[in-house]
mmCIF file of C-alpha atoms in Angstrom:
data_model
loop_
_atom_site.group_PDB
_atom_site.id
_atom_site.type_symbol
_atom_site.label_atom_id
_atom_site.label_comp_id
_atom_site.label_asym_id
_atom_site.label_seq_id
_atom_site.Cartn_x
_atom_site.Cartn_y
_atom_site.Cartn_z
ATOM 1 C CA MET A 46 19.955 -38.665 -27.512
ATOM 2 C CA ASN A 47 20.353 -35.252 -25.891
ATOM 3 C CA ASP A 48 23.026 -35.408 -23.173
ATOM 4 C CA GLN A 49 22.721 -31.731 -22.276
ATOM 5 C CA PRO A 50 21.482 -31.085 -18.694
ATOM 6 C CA SER A 51 17.975 -29.693 -18.473
ATOM 7 C CA ALA A 52 17.592 -26.032 -17.549
ATOM 8 C CA ALA A 53 15.983 -27.028 -14.270
ATOM 9 C CA ASN A 54 19.112 -29.011 -13.303
ATOM 10 C CA ALA A 55 21.607 -26.277 -14.199
ATOM 11 C CA PRO A 56 23.383 -24.350 -11.409
ATOM 12 C CA TRP A 57 21.042 -21.734 -9.995
ATOM 13 C CA LYS A 58 23.228 -18.760 -10.972
ATOM 14 C CA GLN A 59 23.266 -19.975 -14.556
ATOM 15 C CA ARG A 60 19.482 -20.302 -14.488
ATOM 16 C CA TYR A 61 19.161 -16.804 -13.019
ATOM 17 C CA GLU A 62 21.314 -15.250 -15.733
ATOM 18 C CA HIS A 63 19.568 -17.225 -18.473
ATOM 19 C CA ASP A 64 15.958 -16.603 -17.455
ATOM 20 C CA LEU A 65 15.752 -13.218 -15.697
ATOM 21 C CA VAL A 66 16.114 -9.784 -17.261
ATOM 22 C CA SER A 67 19.511 -8.402 -16.277
ATOM 23 C CA THR A 68 18.255 -5.384 -14.344
ATOM 24 C CA PHE A 69 20.009 -6.756 -11.247
ATOM 25 C CA SER A 70 23.443 -8.248 -10.803
ATOM 26 C CA THR A 71 23.501 -11.994 -10.227
ATOM 27 C CA PRO A 72 22.774 -12.496 -6.515
ATOM 28 C CA PRO A 73 25.467 -14.019 -4.293
ATOM 29 C CA LEU A 74 23.049 -16.341 -2.460
ATOM 30 C CA LEU A 75 20.011 -18.481 -3.121
ATOM 31 C CA LEU A 76 18.003 -18.095 0.073
ATOM 32 C CA ASP A 77 15.784 -20.976 1.094
ATOM 33 C CA ARG A 78 13.983 -19.999 4.295
ATOM 34 C CA GLY A 79 14.006 -17.669 7.274
ATOM 35 C CA GLU A 80 13.027 -17.491 10.914
ATOM 36 C CA GLY A 81 13.112 -14.357 13.019
ATOM 37 C CA ALA A 82 16.208 -12.348 12.131
ATOM 38 C CA TRP A 83 17.887 -15.340 10.460
ATOM 39 C CA VAL A 84 17.891 -16.793 6.957
ATOM 40 C CA TRP A 85 19.351 -19.987 5.468
ATOM 41 C CA ASP A 86 20.723 -20.452 1.979
ATOM 42 C CA ALA A 87 20.154 -23.460 -0.242
ATOM 43 C CA GLU A 88 23.311 -25.133 1.147
ATOM 44 C CA GLY A 89 21.971 -24.801 4.697
ATOM 45 C CA ARG A 90 24.269 -21.989 5.845
ATOM 46 C CA LYS A 91 22.759 -19.586 8.386
ATOM 47 C CA TYR A 92 22.960 -15.777 8.130
ATOM 48 C CA LEU A 93 21.965 -12.935 10.435
ATOM 49 C CA ASP A 94 19.713 -10.708 8.316
ATOM 50 C CA PHE A 95 20.445 -7.068 9.105
ATOM 51 C CA LEU A 96 18.999 -5.827 5.827
ATOM 52 C CA GLY A 97 15.482 -7.143 6.424
ATOM 53 C CA GLY A 98 14.550 -7.374 2.755
ATOM 54 C CA ILE A 99 15.558 -3.691 2.448
ATOM 55 C CA ALA A 100 13.484 -2.486 5.418
ATOM 56 C CA VAL A 101 10.554 -4.757 4.477
ATOM 57 C CA ASN A 102 10.592 -7.607 6.987
ATOM 58 C CA SER A 103 9.457 -5.648 10.029
ATOM 59 C CA LEU A 104 8.655 -8.804 11.999
ATOM 60 C CA GLY A 105 11.541 -10.820 10.595
ATOM 61 C CA HIS A 106 10.855 -14.066 8.801
ATOM 62 C CA ALA A 107 7.969 -16.492 9.336
ATOM 63 C CA HIS A 108 6.478 -14.521 12.225
ATOM 64 C CA PRO A 109 3.424 -16.410 13.567
ATOM 65 C CA ALA A 110 1.178 -13.332 13.416
ATOM 66 C CA LEU A 111 1.832 -12.856 9.698
ATOM 67 C CA VAL A 112 1.756 -16.564 8.869
ATOM 68 C CA GLU A 113 -1.616 -16.996 10.593
ATOM 69 C CA ALA A 114 -3.176 -13.927 9.005
ATOM 70 C CA VAL A 115 -2.062 -14.784 5.458
ATOM 71 C CA THR A 116 -3.015 -18.452 5.818
ATOM 72 C CA ARG A 117 -6.452 -17.578 7.114
ATOM 73 C CA GLN A 118 -7.144 -14.898 4.510
ATOM 74 C CA VAL A 119 -5.976 -16.897 1.509
ATOM 75 C CA SER A 120 -8.339 -19.661 2.584
ATOM 76 C CA LEU A 121 -11.206 -17.158 2.488
ATOM 77 C CA ALA A 122 -10.484 -14.792 -0.416
ATOM 78 C CA ALA A 123 -7.131 -13.530 -1.672
ATOM 79 C CA HIS A 124 -8.532 -11.097 -4.210
ATOM 80 C CA VAL A 125 -11.874 -9.545 -5.124
ATOM 81 C CA SER A 126 -10.754 -6.602 -7.338
ATOM 82 C CA ASN A 127 -11.379 -2.917 -6.733
ATOM 83 C CA LEU A 128 -15.023 -3.343 -7.770
ATOM 84 C CA PHE A 129 -15.752 -4.666 -4.277
ATOM 85 C CA ALA A 130 -14.716 -3.844 -0.725
ATOM 86 C CA SER A 131 -13.402 -6.242 1.898
ATOM 87 C CA ALA A 132 -13.233 -6.140 5.683
ATOM 88 C CA PRO A 133 -9.374 -6.185 5.843
ATOM 89 C CA GLN A 134 -9.223 -3.247 3.428
ATOM 90 C CA LEU A 135 -11.573 -1.149 5.538
ATOM 91 C CA GLU A 136 -9.759 -2.093 8.728
ATOM 92 C CA LEU A 137 -6.365 -1.135 7.304
ATOM 93 C CA ALA A 138 -7.588 2.223 5.993
ATOM 94 C CA GLU A 139 -8.963 3.065 9.436
ATOM 95 C CA ARG A 140 -5.752 1.889 11.095
ATOM 96 C CA LEU A 141 -3.550 4.022 8.849
ATOM 97 C CA LYS A 142 -5.670 7.109 9.403
ATOM 98 C CA ARG A 143 -5.292 6.587 13.162
ATOM 99 C CA LEU A 144 -1.559 5.859 13.174
ATOM 100 C CA THR A 145 -0.652 8.699 10.805
ATOM 101 C CA GLY A 146 -2.906 11.221 12.524
ATOM 102 C CA ALA A 147 -4.788 11.887 9.287
ATOM 103 C CA GLY A 148 -7.993 11.463 11.276
ATOM 104 C CA GLU A 149 -11.534 11.823 10.010
ATOM 105 C CA ALA A 150 -10.558 14.056 7.083
ATOM 106 C CA GLY A 151 -7.889 11.622 5.901
ATOM 107 C CA ARG A 152 -8.224 9.214 3.001
ATOM 108 C CA VAL A 153 -6.223 6.175 1.833
ATOM 109 C CA PHE A 154 -5.403 4.827 -1.626
ATOM 110 C CA PHE A 155 -3.922 1.321 -1.725
ATOM 111 C CA ALA A 156 -1.309 0.267 -4.276
ATOM 112 C CA ASN A 157 1.177 -2.599 -4.593
ATOM 113 C CA SER A 158 4.538 -0.921 -3.942
ATOM 114 C CA GLY A 159 6.262 2.268 -2.922
ATOM 115 C CA THR A 160 6.794 3.223 -6.532
ATOM 116 C CA GLU A 161 3.076 2.905 -7.237
ATOM 117 C CA ALA A 162 2.244 4.904 -4.120
ATOM 118 C CA ASN A 163 4.549 7.658 -5.384
ATOM 119 C CA GLU A 164 2.913 7.537 -8.818
ATOM 120 C CA ALA A 165 -0.432 8.170 -7.102
ATOM 121 C CA ALA A 166 1.156 11.021 -5.148
ATOM 122 C CA PHE A 167 2.544 12.507 -8.380
ATOM 123 C CA LYS A 168 -0.975 12.582 -9.823
ATOM 124 C CA LEU A 169 -2.253 14.119 -6.592
ATOM 125 C CA ALA A 170 0.325 16.876 -7.034
ATOM 126 C CA ARG A 171 -0.838 17.480 -10.599
ATOM 127 C CA LEU A 172 -4.383 17.982 -9.323
ATOM 128 C CA ASN A 173 -3.210 20.768 -7.015
ATOM 129 C CA ARG A 174 -3.098 23.323 -9.835
ATOM 130 C CA GLY A 175 -4.998 26.102 -8.128
ATOM 131 C CA THR A 176 -5.979 28.494 -10.903
ATOM 132 C CA GLY A 177 -3.746 26.562 -13.267
ATOM 133 C CA SER A 178 -0.538 28.400 -12.420
ATOM 134 C CA ARG A 179 0.900 25.738 -10.072
ATOM 135 C CA THR A 180 2.882 23.612 -12.513
ATOM 136 C CA ARG A 181 6.203 22.996 -10.737
ATOM 137 C CA ILE A 182 7.073 20.040 -8.494
ATOM 138 C CA ILE A 183 10.117 20.237 -6.233
ATOM 139 C CA ALA A 184 12.142 17.210 -5.128
ATOM 140 C CA LEU A 185 15.572 16.828 -3.565
ATOM 141 C CA GLU A 186 18.900 15.926 -5.090
ATOM 142 C CA ASN A 187 19.943 12.324 -4.330
ATOM 143 C CA ALA A 188 16.357 11.394 -3.489
ATOM 144 C CA PHE A 189 14.963 8.031 -4.538
ATOM 145 C CA HIS A 190 11.218 7.667 -5.168
ATOM 146 C CA GLY A 191 11.075 4.680 -7.525
ATOM 147 C CA ARG A 192 11.823 3.539 -11.070
ATOM 148 C CA SER A 193 8.570 3.948 -13.002
ATOM 149 C CA MET A 194 8.477 7.060 -15.179
ATOM 150 C CA GLY A 195 6.698 9.409 -12.800
ATOM 151 C CA ALA A 196 8.569 8.209 -9.730
ATOM 152 C CA LEU A 197 11.821 8.284 -11.687
ATOM 153 C CA ALA A 198 11.202 11.913 -12.641
ATOM 154 C CA LEU A 199 11.036 12.642 -8.904
ATOM 155 C CA THR A 200 14.215 10.684 -8.211
ATOM 156 C CA GLY A 201 17.176 13.013 -7.768
ATOM 157 C CA LYS A 202 19.812 10.750 -9.304
ATOM 158 C CA ALA A 203 20.705 11.839 -12.837
ATOM 159 C CA TYR A 204 22.392 8.567 -13.778
ATOM 160 C CA MET A 205 19.113 6.723 -13.181
ATOM 161 C CA ARG A 206 17.082 9.157 -15.282
ATOM 162 C CA GLU A 207 19.436 9.655 -18.242
ATOM 163 C CA PRO A 208 18.810 6.355 -20.102
ATOM 164 C CA PHE A 209 15.073 7.101 -20.140
ATOM 165 C CA LEU A 210 14.965 10.758 -21.130
ATOM 166 C CA PRO A 211 12.832 12.710 -21.724
ATOM 167 C CA MET A 212 11.340 12.584 -18.261
ATOM 168 C CA VAL A 213 7.833 13.543 -17.231
ATOM 169 C CA PRO A 214 8.174 17.349 -17.216
ATOM 170 C CA GLY A 215 7.795 19.814 -14.404
ATOM 171 C CA VAL A 216 10.076 18.339 -11.719
ATOM 172 C CA GLU A 217 13.015 20.336 -10.344
ATOM 173 C CA HIS A 218 15.667 18.960 -8.001
ATOM 174 C CA ILE A 219 17.249 21.138 -5.342
ATOM 175 C CA PRO A 220 19.878 20.507 -2.668
ATOM 176 C CA ALA A 221 18.616 19.845 0.864
ATOM 177 C CA THR A 222 19.444 23.312 2.183
ATOM 178 C CA PHE A 223 17.234 25.985 3.679
ATOM 179 C CA GLU A 224 18.473 28.485 1.124
ATOM 180 C CA ALA A 225 17.514 26.273 -1.811
ATOM 181 C CA LEU A 226 14.133 25.484 -0.264
ATOM 182 C CA GLU A 227 13.271 29.145 0.248
ATOM 183 C CA ALA A 228 14.464 30.084 -3.234
ATOM 184 C CA ALA A 229 12.464 27.321 -4.948
ATOM 185 C CA ILE A 230 9.056 27.460 -3.288
ATOM 186 C CA ASP A 231 6.623 30.097 -4.491
ATOM 187 C CA ALA A 232 3.034 30.230 -5.750
ATOM 188 C CA SER A 233 3.969 28.314 -8.929
ATOM 189 C CA VAL A 234 4.801 25.143 -6.968
ATOM 190 C CA ALA A 235 2.161 22.409 -6.824
ATOM 191 C CA ALA A 236 4.010 20.075 -4.443
ATOM 192 C CA VAL A 237 7.263 19.347 -2.665
ATOM 193 C CA PHE A 238 8.381 15.707 -2.327
ATOM 194 C CA ILE A 239 10.763 14.812 0.513
ATOM 195 C CA GLU A 240 12.059 11.628 2.157
ATOM 196 C CA PRO A 241 12.465 12.190 5.923
ATOM 197 C CA LEU A 242 15.674 10.145 5.566
ATOM 198 C CA GLN A 243 17.272 9.534 2.180
ATOM 199 C CA GLY A 244 17.589 5.775 2.502
ATOM 200 C CA GLU A 245 18.904 4.802 -0.928
ATOM 201 C CA ALA A 246 21.421 7.634 -0.801
ATOM 202 C CA GLY A 247 23.007 6.053 2.276
ATOM 203 C CA VAL A 248 20.558 6.973 5.065
ATOM 204 C CA ILE A 249 21.303 10.662 4.753
ATOM 205 C CA GLU A 250 19.676 12.904 7.335
ATOM 206 C CA LEU A 251 18.067 16.225 6.471
ATOM 207 C CA PRO A 252 19.222 19.362 8.272
ATOM 208 C CA ALA A 253 17.465 19.801 11.618
ATOM 209 C CA GLY A 254 14.196 21.669 11.105
ATOM 210 C CA PHE A 255 14.158 21.107 7.326
ATOM 211 C CA LEU A 256 10.723 19.455 7.293
ATOM 212 C CA SER A 257 9.291 22.209 9.480
ATOM 213 C CA LYS A 258 10.612 24.863 7.110
ATOM 214 C CA ALA A 259 9.200 22.936 4.136
ATOM 215 C CA ARG A 260 5.835 22.787 5.887
ATOM 216 C CA GLU A 261 5.900 26.524 6.562
ATOM 217 C CA LEU A 262 6.786 27.418 2.977
ATOM 218 C CA THR A 263 4.331 25.025 1.329
ATOM 219 C CA GLU A 264 1.438 26.229 3.491
ATOM 220 C CA ARG A 265 2.282 29.857 2.721
ATOM 221 C CA ASN A 266 2.325 29.207 -1.038
ATOM 222 C CA GLY A 267 -0.509 26.712 -1.420
ATOM 223 C CA ALA A 268 1.748 23.793 -2.318
ATOM 224 C CA LEU A 269 1.348 20.234 -1.068
ATOM 225 C CA LEU A 270 3.992 18.746 1.220
ATOM 226 C CA ILE A 271 4.228 15.067 0.231
ATOM 227 C CA LEU A 272 6.534 12.855 2.274
ATOM 228 C CA ASP A 273 7.928 9.582 0.980
ATOM 229 C CA GLU A 274 7.779 7.292 4.019
ATOM 230 C CA VAL A 275 8.336 4.104 2.022
ATOM 231 C CA GLN A 276 11.480 3.241 4.004
ATOM 232 C CA THR A 277 10.870 5.325 7.124
ATOM 233 C CA GLY A 278 7.272 4.296 7.863
ATOM 234 C CA ALA A 279 5.800 1.473 9.967
ATOM 235 C CA GLY A 280 7.925 2.191 13.045
ATOM 236 C CA ARG A 281 11.300 1.892 11.315
ATOM 237 C CA THR A 282 12.763 5.149 12.707
ATOM 238 C CA GLY A 283 11.575 4.799 16.293
ATOM 239 C CA ASP A 284 8.309 6.623 15.656
ATOM 240 C CA TRP A 285 5.452 5.349 13.524
ATOM 241 C CA PHE A 286 6.436 7.701 10.704
ATOM 242 C CA GLY A 287 9.468 9.852 10.072
ATOM 243 C CA PHE A 288 7.546 13.139 9.959
ATOM 244 C CA GLN A 289 6.343 12.624 13.519
ATOM 245 C CA HIS A 290 9.848 13.310 14.847
ATOM 246 C CA GLU A 291 9.374 16.962 13.833
ATOM 247 C CA GLY A 292 5.745 17.240 14.931
ATOM 248 C CA ILE A 293 4.442 18.492 11.581
ATOM 249 C CA THR A 294 1.368 17.503 9.562
ATOM 250 C CA PRO A 295 2.007 16.849 5.868
ATOM 251 C CA ASP A 296 -0.604 16.902 3.111
ATOM 252 C CA ALA A 297 0.161 13.336 2.056
ATOM 253 C CA ILE A 298 2.555 10.485 2.737
ATOM 254 C CA THR A 299 3.442 7.380 0.762
ATOM 255 C CA LEU A 300 3.998 4.004 2.408
ATOM 256 C CA ALA A 301 5.062 0.472 1.463
ATOM 257 C CA LYS A 302 8.003 -1.778 2.470
ATOM 258 C CA GLY A 303 7.625 -2.656 6.172
ATOM 259 C CA MET A 304 3.858 -2.281 6.263
ATOM 260 C CA ALA A 305 3.011 -5.903 5.401
ATOM 261 C CA GLY A 306 6.207 -7.740 6.273
ATOM 262 C CA GLY A 307 6.976 -8.958 2.755
ATOM 263 C CA VAL A 308 3.538 -9.141 1.159
ATOM 264 C CA PRO A 309 3.512 -6.476 -1.599
ATOM 265 C CA ILE A 310 1.526 -3.394 -0.659
ATOM 266 C CA GLY A 311 1.748 0.385 -0.938
ATOM 267 C CA ALA A 312 -0.436 3.251 0.182
ATOM 268 C CA LEU A 313 -1.003 6.963 -0.282
ATOM 269 C CA VAL A 314 -2.466 8.601 2.817
ATOM 270 C CA THR A 315 -3.871 12.107 2.406
ATOM 271 C CA PHE A 316 -4.545 14.708 5.090
ATOM 272 C CA GLY A 317 -7.066 17.531 5.247
ATOM 273 C CA ALA A 318 -8.005 19.330 2.029
ATOM 274 C CA ALA A 319 -5.666 17.129 -0.033
ATOM 275 C CA SER A 320 -8.128 14.294 0.557
ATOM 276 C CA GLN A 321 -10.629 16.017 -1.736
ATOM 277 C CA LEU A 322 -8.383 16.283 -4.812
ATOM 278 C CA PHE A 323 -8.929 12.827 -6.324
ATOM 279 C CA HIS A 324 -12.295 12.035 -7.901
ATOM 280 C CA THR A 325 -13.843 8.855 -9.299
ATOM 281 C CA GLY A 326 -11.965 7.452 -12.282
ATOM 282 C CA GLN A 327 -8.799 9.524 -11.889
ATOM 283 C CA HIS A 328 -6.669 6.674 -10.559
ATOM 284 C CA GLY A 329 -6.965 2.954 -9.942
ATOM 285 C CA THR A 330 -5.359 -0.450 -9.538
ATOM 286 C CA THR A 331 -6.495 -4.039 -9.902
ATOM 287 C CA PHE A 332 -4.505 -5.625 -7.102
ATOM 288 C CA GLY A 333 -4.092 -2.680 -4.726
ATOM 289 C CA GLY A 334 -5.769 -3.134 -1.350
ATOM 290 C CA ASN A 335 -6.849 -6.708 -1.973
ATOM 291 C CA PRO A 336 -7.900 -8.819 1.033
ATOM 292 C CA LEU A 337 -4.652 -10.792 1.216
ATOM 293 C CA ALA A 338 -2.321 -7.799 1.250
ATOM 294 C CA THR A 339 -4.435 -5.745 3.633
ATOM 295 C CA ALA A 340 -4.910 -8.682 6.013
ATOM 296 C CA ALA A 341 -1.122 -9.073 6.072
ATOM 297 C CA ALA A 342 -0.625 -5.375 6.781
ATOM 298 C CA ASN A 343 -3.195 -5.414 9.566
ATOM 299 C CA ALA A 344 -1.365 -8.329 11.156
ATOM 300 C CA VAL A 345 2.062 -6.693 10.869
ATOM 301 C CA LEU A 346 1.011 -3.239 12.078
ATOM 302 C CA GLY A 347 -1.081 -4.790 14.818
ATOM 303 C CA GLU A 348 1.880 -6.843 16.053
ATOM 304 C CA ILE A 349 4.215 -3.837 15.909
ATOM 305 C CA GLU A 350 1.756 -1.964 18.101
ATOM 306 C CA ARG A 351 1.015 -4.877 20.449
ATOM 307 C CA ALA A 352 4.667 -5.798 21.013
ATOM 308 C CA GLY A 353 5.962 -2.228 21.394
ATOM 309 C CA LEU A 354 8.282 -2.573 18.412
ATOM 310 C CA VAL A 355 8.309 1.141 17.592
ATOM 311 C CA GLU A 356 9.955 1.768 20.951
ATOM 312 C CA ASN A 357 12.188 -1.254 20.414
ATOM 313 C CA ALA A 358 13.381 0.257 17.129
ATOM 314 C CA ARG A 359 14.309 3.465 18.924
ATOM 315 C CA ILE A 360 16.143 1.713 21.774
ATOM 316 C CA ARG A 361 17.893 -0.912 19.669
ATOM 317 C CA GLY A 362 18.909 1.656 17.097
ATOM 318 C CA GLU A 363 20.759 3.707 19.695
ATOM 319 C CA GLN A 364 22.380 0.567 21.076
ATOM 320 C CA LEU A 365 23.442 -0.435 17.584
ATOM 321 C CA LYS A 366 25.106 2.913 16.947
ATOM 322 C CA GLN A 367 26.969 2.691 20.250
ATOM 323 C CA LEU A 368 28.017 -0.873 19.474
ATOM 324 C CA ILE A 369 29.413 0.152 16.079
ATOM 325 C CA ALA A 370 31.349 3.016 17.639
ATOM 326 C CA GLY A 371 32.625 0.662 20.329
ATOM 327 C CA LEU A 372 34.231 -1.600 17.744
ATOM 328 C CA GLY A 373 36.875 1.090 17.270
ATOM 329 C CA SER A 374 37.483 0.196 13.641
ATOM 330 C CA PRO A 375 39.580 2.614 11.579
ATOM 331 C CA LEU A 376 37.218 1.895 8.686
ATOM 332 C CA VAL A 377 34.178 3.392 10.452
ATOM 333 C CA ALA A 378 33.920 7.155 10.072
ATOM 334 C CA GLY A 379 30.511 7.533 11.726
ATOM 335 C CA THR A 380 26.863 6.532 11.792
ATOM 336 C CA ARG A 381 23.663 8.321 10.872
ATOM 337 C CA GLY A 382 19.948 7.682 10.710
ATOM 338 C CA ARG A 383 17.160 7.007 13.207
ATOM 339 C CA GLY A 384 15.835 3.912 14.894
ATOM 340 C CA LEU A 385 16.636 0.787 12.902
ATOM 341 C CA LEU A 386 17.397 2.573 9.650
ATOM 342 C CA ILE A 387 21.102 3.222 10.043
ATOM 343 C CA GLY A 388 23.827 4.325 7.667
ATOM 344 C CA ILE A 389 27.485 3.613 8.388
ATOM 345 C CA ALA A 390 29.946 6.040 6.840
ATOM 346 C CA LEU A 391 33.198 4.364 5.857
ATOM 347 C CA ALA A 392 36.567 6.066 5.898
ATOM 348 C CA GLN A 393 37.509 4.383 2.633
ATOM 349 C CA PRO A 394 35.543 3.229 -0.449
ATOM 350 C CA VAL A 395 35.458 -0.429 0.599
ATOM 351 C CA SER A 396 31.731 -1.081 1.005
ATOM 352 C CA GLY A 397 31.716 -3.888 -1.553
ATOM 353 C CA GLU A 398 34.564 -5.683 0.185
ATOM 354 C CA LEU A 399 32.898 -5.177 3.564
ATOM 355 C CA VAL A 400 29.554 -6.576 2.393
ATOM 356 C CA ALA A 401 31.331 -9.665 1.037
ATOM 357 C CA ALA A 402 33.402 -10.096 4.200
ATOM 358 C CA ALA A 403 30.267 -9.777 6.325
ATOM 359 C CA ARG A 404 28.554 -12.411 4.222
ATOM 360 C CA ASP A 405 31.520 -14.719 4.802
ATOM 361 C CA GLN A 406 30.897 -14.178 8.514
ATOM 362 C CA GLY A 407 27.221 -15.069 8.138
ATOM 363 C CA LEU A 408 25.897 -11.488 8.179
ATOM 364 C CA ILE A 409 23.766 -9.759 5.533
ATOM 365 C CA ILE A 410 24.203 -5.990 5.149
ATOM 366 C CA ASN A 411 23.894 -3.624 2.193
ATOM 367 C CA ALA A 412 26.158 -1.149 0.386
ATOM 368 C CA THR A 413 24.432 2.048 -0.757
ATOM 369 C CA GLY A 414 27.598 3.604 -2.179
ATOM 370 C CA PRO A 415 31.336 2.973 -2.248
ATOM 371 C CA ASP A 416 31.764 4.371 1.263
ATOM 372 C CA SER A 417 28.360 3.695 2.820
ATOM 373 C CA ILE A 418 26.619 0.714 4.452
ATOM 374 C CA ARG A 419 22.905 0.472 5.243
ATOM 375 C CA LEU A 420 21.404 -1.511 8.123
ATOM 376 C CA ALA A 421 17.663 -2.167 8.315
ATOM 377 C CA PRO A 422 17.197 -5.220 10.539
ATOM 378 C CA PRO A 423 13.810 -6.512 11.671
ATOM 379 C CA LEU A 424 12.168 -4.459 14.413
ATOM 380 C CA ILE A 425 12.135 -7.568 16.627
ATOM 381 C CA ILE A 426 15.894 -7.692 17.249
ATOM 382 C CA GLY A 427 17.118 -7.935 20.837
ATOM 383 C CA ASP A 428 20.277 -8.532 22.868
ATOM 384 C CA LEU A 429 21.150 -11.822 21.164
ATOM 385 C CA GLU A 430 20.979 -10.371 17.658
ATOM 386 C CA LEU A 431 23.017 -7.326 18.692
ATOM 387 C CA ARG A 432 25.757 -9.536 20.158
ATOM 388 C CA GLU A 433 25.829 -11.662 17.013
ATOM 389 C CA PHE A 434 26.003 -8.540 14.851
ATOM 390 C CA ARG A 435 28.872 -7.146 16.928
ATOM 391 C CA ASP A 436 30.926 -10.309 16.560
ATOM 392 C CA ARG A 437 30.232 -10.852 12.858
ATOM 393 C CA PHE A 438 30.510 -7.227 11.768
ATOM 394 C CA GLY A 439 33.610 -6.729 13.887
ATOM 395 C CA ALA A 440 35.264 -9.722 12.238
ATOM 396 C CA ALA A 441 34.333 -8.433 8.783
ATOM 397 C CA LEU A 442 35.762 -4.995 9.536
ATOM 398 C CA ALA A 443 38.984 -6.546 10.816
ATOM 399 C CA LYS A 444 39.360 -8.668 7.684
ATOM 400 C CA VAL A 445 38.858 -5.719 5.340
ATOM 401 C CA ALA A 446 41.120 -3.445 7.392
ATOM 402 C CA ALA A 447 43.869 -6.055 7.292
ATOM 403 C CA THR A 448 43.758 -6.238 3.508
ATOM 404 C CA THR A 449 43.515 -2.493 2.911
ATOM 405 C CA ALA A 450 46.782 -0.711 2.300
ATOM 406 C CA ASP A 451 45.735 2.576 3.885
ATOM 407 C CA SER A 452 43.026 1.973 6.488
ATOM 408 C CA GLU A 453 43.464 5.099 8.605
ATOM 409 C CA PRO A 454 40.673 7.694 8.090
ATOM 410 C CA THR A 455 41.365 11.389 7.964
ATOM 411 C CA THR A 456 38.791 11.957 10.691
ATOM 412 C CA ARG A 457 36.792 9.636 12.838
ATOM 413 C CA LYS A 458 33.568 10.915 14.273
ATOM 414 C CA VAL A 459 30.420 9.086 15.298
ATOM 415 C CA THR A 460 27.256 11.116 14.973
ATOM 416 C CA ALA A 461 23.778 10.396 16.238
#
């Protein structure tokens, strides 16, 4: 007789480590359900979710608008393949053209993730060859565009690329300075890829006017300006899309994350002449733009618009920055970002300890580096959630400060 416990009855962490590829560390929690800005683990403990599935859960958890839309659509047709159209697909394409300002000349390609959207954008860049001399693609140092081979080639983090060398050729990474931008862009450049905020790098802001200068230089040299709005889109930064803060018009943007509130989806939206580069058979996807995913995205974007959540992101983001500054912690060196995509600079490399202490206080946040914390709560947060964050984050900061030998920063400055 076999007295060994079955795999299904083993502790969940043991099952995770036994059955999943070890591309991620073993998670600290097994989450069971969510409601609004809150989640519960398998033991029934409640947490305030200020990570939002990494900027995905725009409406929080179990929002009625998303639940109703997905339930209705899955009862009709979840998938029909790209050989057929569906009403939710057409509606979402029209909605994205309106919200982005791509207008009548714009076009939309649907994918399943931000990485896939960036792969489509990479191929779009390759098609912008001109007479054949435009072979270079420019991206920024510290950028993150995904982990598939094309998107990884665009990603400006050498440690991520090195295990998979050689990369797809033709991509050059430059620092986010005006001097580097002007030196790099000439008639040999097919496209420039930029995140309006470098989310995975710690919510790093570009220099003021950087996107405008990139737009000027790309137009002058016939290059495409392609903006990765995977984290910054869908109202996250207090405008519908990050590029709208500078009042420019890109040639293409990529979207995913918050667009469908947790249902996998991605999109490439093209503007103007860039909409004519792709032709039949040059790209495709089986699942992309299926009725279920596009119905979910229509529901989420529609609710963001109906409930004024873009404005809420702007207002609550400013309140959140002020609240963090008001805590007066010696561990906080400043804040950065826009809307509800916020980076907290730490005076010491204690982000791991702070994330764990916050979790002990029933708060979920994210470390993007040893001295950086990322916040990306649902766009629905209000006064109650801000008060709860203040109390829980303040307690976590106090705990870490008390156990840190040298907690005084060299400088302490809070930036907008």
